[in-house]
Amino acid sequence: MIEQYIRDVPDFPKPGILFKDITPLLQDPKGLEAAVSGLAATVDPSSYDIVCGIESRGFIFGTALAHHVGKGFIPIRKPGKLPWKTASESYELEYGTDTIEIHIDATEGANRVLMVDDLLATGGTMAAALKLVRRIGGTPVACSFVIELGFLPGREKLGDIPVHSLLTV
Ligand code: AMP
């Protein structure tokens, strides 16, 4: 169901990468509905208090899911974007490093966090996001992705936490 709405774009953003374009999924009401209700079905909403999404495609699915299940939403952003006090975490990329940030009070009053992103590749981004949430006192309960690149060991980088994906390629 989800698969038919994912467009493969070779060599984007650089040679050798097969980019999984989720814009056709967002564009079609049936696709968007399948993604949001699929994410809602993977983890029991009574097991978490709030949804956390990673910039920027994690914002789209995370916020839609949060609204669907009647919860709030926490953004994890690229450096320098969040206006209040932040915690930050850097992680290794193939070449160089990247950094993500969260507001230090993001989990106050809503401790159990469902982590959401569009795609799990190497797991570096989500592993850093898990560290951030834990550092500010939150408890991540599970990670949910729309797509998982099954040929990469992304899951292994996330430790013991349950990991769910709607589509494994
Ligand atoms: P990683 O940290 O390697 O798990 O990469 C995850 C992040 O990079 C996610 O936020 C994805 O949106 C993005 N990403 C990595 N690989 C791809 C890909 N092949 N197609 C689309 N997005 C990707």
mmCIF file of C-alpha atoms and ligand atoms in Angstrom:
data_model
loop_
_atom_site.group_PDB
_atom_site.id
_atom_site.type_symbol
_atom_site.label_atom_id
_atom_site.label_comp_id
_atom_site.label_asym_id
_atom_site.label_seq_id
_atom_site.Cartn_x
_atom_site.Cartn_y
_atom_site.Cartn_z
ATOM 1 C CA MET A 1 0.000 0.000 0.000
ATOM 2 C CA ILE A 2 2.688 2.508 1.041
ATOM 3 C CA GLU A 3 5.160 1.213 -1.532
ATOM 4 C CA GLN A 4 3.157 2.404 -4.541
ATOM 5 C CA TYR A 5 3.479 6.005 -3.309
ATOM 6 C CA ILE A 6 7.273 6.029 -2.848
ATOM 7 C CA ARG A 7 9.295 7.407 -5.763
ATOM 8 C CA ASP A 8 12.896 6.218 -6.170
ATOM 9 C CA VAL A 9 15.180 9.022 -7.341
ATOM 10 C CA PRO A 10 18.665 7.778 -8.310
ATOM 11 C CA ASP A 11 21.756 9.867 -7.539
ATOM 12 C CA PHE A 12 20.007 12.393 -5.276
ATOM 13 C CA PRO A 13 21.334 14.372 -3.471
ATOM 14 C CA LYS A 14 24.619 12.913 -4.682
ATOM 15 C CA PRO A 15 25.854 10.108 -6.958
ATOM 16 C CA GLY A 16 25.241 6.596 -5.645
ATOM 17 C CA ILE A 17 22.312 7.474 -3.338
ATOM 18 C CA LEU A 18 18.884 6.079 -4.217
ATOM 19 C CA PHE A 19 16.631 8.697 -2.622
ATOM 20 C CA LYS A 20 13.242 7.538 -1.315
ATOM 21 C CA ASP A 21 10.940 10.429 -2.208
ATOM 22 C CA ILE A 22 7.868 10.514 0.044
ATOM 23 C CA THR A 23 6.179 13.502 -1.639
ATOM 24 C CA PRO A 24 3.830 11.301 -3.750
ATOM 25 C CA LEU A 25 2.728 9.651 -0.484
ATOM 26 C CA LEU A 26 1.930 13.043 1.056
ATOM 27 C CA GLN A 27 0.238 14.260 -2.101
ATOM 28 C CA ASP A 28 -2.348 11.485 -2.267
ATOM 29 C CA PRO A 29 -5.050 11.554 0.430
ATOM 30 C CA LYS A 30 -5.169 7.741 0.521
ATOM 31 C CA GLY A 31 -1.397 7.567 0.840
ATOM 32 C CA LEU A 32 -1.276 10.138 3.624
ATOM 33 C CA GLU A 33 -4.099 8.400 5.448
ATOM 34 C CA ALA A 34 -2.347 5.021 5.113
ATOM 35 C CA ALA A 35 0.899 6.465 6.477
ATOM 36 C CA VAL A 36 -0.668 8.237 9.460
ATOM 37 C CA SER A 37 -3.034 5.446 10.459
ATOM 38 C CA GLY A 38 -0.253 2.916 9.853
ATOM 39 C CA LEU A 39 2.034 4.778 12.249
ATOM 40 C CA ALA A 40 -0.807 5.084 14.765
ATOM 41 C CA ALA A 41 -1.367 1.310 14.639
ATOM 42 C CA THR A 42 2.267 0.299 15.202
ATOM 43 C CA VAL A 43 2.531 1.555 18.804
ATOM 44 C CA ASP A 44 -0.324 1.645 21.325
ATOM 45 C CA PRO A 45 -1.004 5.365 21.926
ATOM 46 C CA SER A 46 -1.628 4.706 25.621
ATOM 47 C CA SER A 47 2.081 3.779 25.933
ATOM 48 C CA TYR A 48 3.326 7.292 25.107
ATOM 49 C CA ASP A 49 2.503 10.874 26.095
ATOM 50 C CA ILE A 50 3.954 12.848 23.203
ATOM 51 C CA VAL A 51 5.414 12.397 19.706
ATOM 52 C CA CYS A 52 8.903 13.610 18.750
ATOM 53 C CA GLY A 53 9.845 14.160 15.086
ATOM 54 C CA ILE A 54 13.198 14.942 13.466
ATOM 55 C CA GLU A 55 13.625 17.809 10.994
ATOM 56 C CA SER A 56 12.303 17.951 8.465
ATOM 57 C CA ARG A 57 10.305 15.030 7.130
ATOM 58 C CA GLY A 58 9.864 13.715 10.664
ATOM 59 C CA PHE A 59 7.870 16.900 11.353
ATOM 60 C CA ILE A 60 5.331 16.038 8.670
ATOM 61 C CA PHE A 61 4.580 12.495 9.814
ATOM 62 C CA GLY A 62 5.181 13.171 13.511
ATOM 63 C CA THR A 63 2.783 16.098 13.739
ATOM 64 C CA ALA A 64 0.108 14.369 11.660
ATOM 65 C CA LEU A 65 0.403 11.293 13.888
ATOM 66 C CA ALA A 66 0.326 13.356 17.093
ATOM 67 C CA HIS A 67 -2.865 15.085 15.975
ATOM 68 C CA HIS A 68 -4.384 11.758 14.865
ATOM 69 C CA VAL A 69 -3.872 10.203 18.313
ATOM 70 C CA GLY A 70 -4.620 13.359 20.312
ATOM 71 C CA LYS A 71 -1.092 14.078 21.566
ATOM 72 C CA GLY A 72 1.368 16.971 21.363
ATOM 73 C CA PHE A 73 4.547 17.173 19.300
ATOM 74 C CA ILE A 74 8.251 17.890 19.998
ATOM 75 C CA PRO A 75 10.560 19.051 17.172
ATOM 76 C CA ILE A 76 14.216 18.015 17.010
ATOM 77 C CA ARG A 77 15.910 20.555 14.764
ATOM 78 C CA LYS A 78 19.107 21.377 12.972
ATOM 79 C CA PRO A 79 21.476 23.678 14.899
ATOM 80 C CA GLY A 80 20.555 27.284 15.545
ATOM 81 C CA LYS A 81 16.852 26.933 14.693
ATOM 82 C CA LEU A 82 15.292 26.468 18.125
ATOM 83 C CA PRO A 83 14.866 29.776 19.976
ATOM 84 C CA TRP A 84 14.891 28.606 23.610
ATOM 85 C CA LYS A 85 17.563 26.759 25.666
ATOM 86 C CA THR A 86 18.703 23.631 23.875
ATOM 87 C CA ALA A 87 20.592 20.388 24.328
ATOM 88 C CA SER A 88 22.571 19.296 21.290
ATOM 89 C CA GLU A 89 24.115 16.102 20.017
ATOM 90 C CA SER A 90 26.578 15.545 17.183
ATOM 91 C CA TYR A 91 26.870 12.318 15.221
ATOM 92 C CA GLU A 92 29.043 10.868 12.483
ATOM 93 C CA LEU A 93 28.077 10.990 8.846
ATOM 94 C CA GLU A 94 29.853 9.208 6.006
ATOM 95 C CA TYR A 95 31.923 12.369 5.607
ATOM 96 C CA GLY A 96 32.033 14.714 8.606
ATOM 97 C CA THR A 97 29.472 15.198 11.362
ATOM 98 C CA ASP A 98 25.981 16.576 11.856
ATOM 99 C CA THR A 99 24.256 18.088 14.889
ATOM 100 C CA ILE A 100 20.658 18.129 16.102
ATOM 101 C CA GLU A 101 19.019 20.053 18.955
ATOM 102 C CA ILE A 102 16.015 19.879 21.271
ATOM 103 C CA HIS A 103 14.517 22.338 23.755
ATOM 104 C CA ILE A 104 15.600 21.349 27.263
ATOM 105 C CA ASP A 105 12.023 21.531 28.599
ATOM 106 C CA ALA A 106 10.451 19.585 25.699
ATOM 107 C CA THR A 107 9.423 16.549 27.751
ATOM 108 C CA GLU A 108 8.255 18.371 30.890
ATOM 109 C CA GLY A 109 4.871 16.943 31.841
ATOM 110 C CA ALA A 110 4.957 14.430 28.968
ATOM 111 C CA ASN A 111 7.724 11.985 29.718
ATOM 112 C CA ARG A 112 7.079 8.943 27.498
ATOM 113 C CA VAL A 113 8.074 9.788 23.959
ATOM 114 C CA LEU A 114 7.326 8.091 20.635
ATOM 115 C CA MET A 115 10.145 8.896 18.191
ATOM 116 C CA VAL A 116 9.213 9.381 14.511
ATOM 117 C CA ASP A 117 11.124 9.934 11.288
ATOM 118 C CA ASP A 118 10.391 9.257 7.647
ATOM 119 C CA LEU A 119 13.264 6.865 7.002
ATOM 120 C CA LEU A 120 15.755 4.680 8.873
ATOM 121 C CA ALA A 121 19.066 4.325 7.020
ATOM 122 C CA THR A 122 22.285 3.992 9.075
ATOM 123 C CA GLY A 123 20.435 4.893 12.286
ATOM 124 C CA GLY A 124 22.861 7.697 13.170
ATOM 125 C CA THR A 125 20.203 10.402 13.201
ATOM 126 C CA MET A 126 17.743 8.474 15.376
ATOM 127 C CA ALA A 127 20.497 7.267 17.735
ATOM 128 C CA ALA A 128 21.453 10.915 18.350
ATOM 129 C CA ALA A 129 17.777 11.850 18.791
ATOM 130 C CA LEU A 130 17.343 9.100 21.417
ATOM 131 C CA LYS A 131 20.358 10.449 23.332
ATOM 132 C CA LEU A 132 18.911 13.951 23.265
ATOM 133 C CA VAL A 133 15.512 12.911 24.596
ATOM 134 C CA ARG A 134 17.134 10.868 27.378
ATOM 135 C CA ARG A 135 19.508 13.714 28.249
ATOM 136 C CA ILE A 136 16.603 16.112 28.908
ATOM 137 C CA GLY A 137 14.875 13.514 31.090
ATOM 138 C CA GLY A 138 12.474 11.967 28.590
ATOM 139 C CA THR A 139 11.851 8.249 28.111
ATOM 140 C CA PRO A 140 11.708 7.103 24.484
ATOM 141 C CA VAL A 141 9.289 4.145 24.258
ATOM 142 C CA ALA A 142 9.655 3.190 20.568
ATOM 143 C CA CYS A 143 10.860 4.441 17.189
ATOM 144 C CA SER A 144 8.496 4.470 14.207
ATOM 145 C CA PHE A 145 9.518 5.030 10.594
ATOM 146 C CA VAL A 146 7.573 5.094 7.365
ATOM 147 C CA ILE A 147 10.469 3.433 5.476
ATOM 148 C CA GLU A 148 13.407 1.308 6.603
ATOM 149 C CA LEU A 149 16.398 0.521 4.409
ATOM 150 C CA GLY A 150 16.637 -3.134 5.404
ATOM 151 C CA PHE A 151 20.067 -3.635 3.831
ATOM 152 C CA LEU A 152 21.637 -1.252 6.371
ATOM 153 C CA PRO A 153 22.170 -2.114 10.058
ATOM 154 C CA GLY A 154 20.220 0.951 11.287
ATOM 155 C CA ARG A 155 18.221 -0.985 13.899
ATOM 156 C CA GLU A 156 21.354 -2.239 15.608
ATOM 157 C CA LYS A 157 22.422 1.320 16.338
ATOM 158 C CA LEU A 158 19.208 2.024 18.263
ATOM 159 C CA GLY A 159 19.797 -0.482 21.080
ATOM 160 C CA ASP A 160 16.956 -2.287 22.850
ATOM 161 C CA ILE A 161 14.127 0.079 21.990
ATOM 162 C CA PRO A 162 11.307 -1.350 19.797
ATOM 163 C CA VAL A 163 11.684 -0.223 16.177
ATOM 164 C CA HIS A 164 8.767 -0.235 13.711
ATOM 165 C CA SER A 165 8.567 0.591 10.033
ATOM 166 C CA LEU A 166 5.625 0.556 7.638
ATOM 167 C CA LEU A 167 7.735 -0.440 4.650
ATOM 168 C CA THR A 168 11.108 -2.239 4.561
ATOM 169 C CA VAL A 169 13.041 -2.014 1.307
HETATM 170 P P1 AMP B 1 20.409 7.814 8.960
HETATM 171 O O1 AMP B 1 20.879 8.738 10.042
HETATM 172 O O2 AMP B 1 21.518 7.293 8.102
HETATM 173 O O3 AMP B 1 19.508 6.712 9.495
HETATM 174 O O4 AMP B 1 19.552 8.690 7.947
HETATM 175 C C1 AMP B 1 18.268 9.054 8.255
HETATM 176 C C2 AMP B 1 17.912 10.415 7.758
HETATM 177 O O5 AMP B 1 18.450 10.692 6.460
HETATM 178 C C3 AMP B 1 16.415 10.520 7.650
HETATM 179 O O6 AMP B 1 16.019 11.757 8.220
HETATM 180 C C4 AMP B 1 16.127 10.430 6.170
HETATM 181 O O7 AMP B 1 15.166 11.384 5.829
HETATM 182 C C5 AMP B 1 17.434 10.717 5.464
HETATM 183 N N1 AMP B 1 17.804 9.692 4.467
HETATM 184 C C6 AMP B 1 18.860 8.858 4.536
HETATM 185 N N2 AMP B 1 18.927 8.056 3.459
HETATM 186 C C7 AMP B 1 17.873 8.375 2.663
HETATM 187 C C8 AMP B 1 17.371 7.878 1.405
HETATM 188 N N3 AMP B 1 17.960 6.894 0.739
HETATM 189 N N4 AMP B 1 16.239 8.447 0.923
HETATM 190 C C9 AMP B 1 15.617 9.434 1.601
HETATM 191 N N5 AMP B 1 16.042 9.943 2.773
HETATM 192 C C10 AMP B 1 17.148 9.426 3.316
#
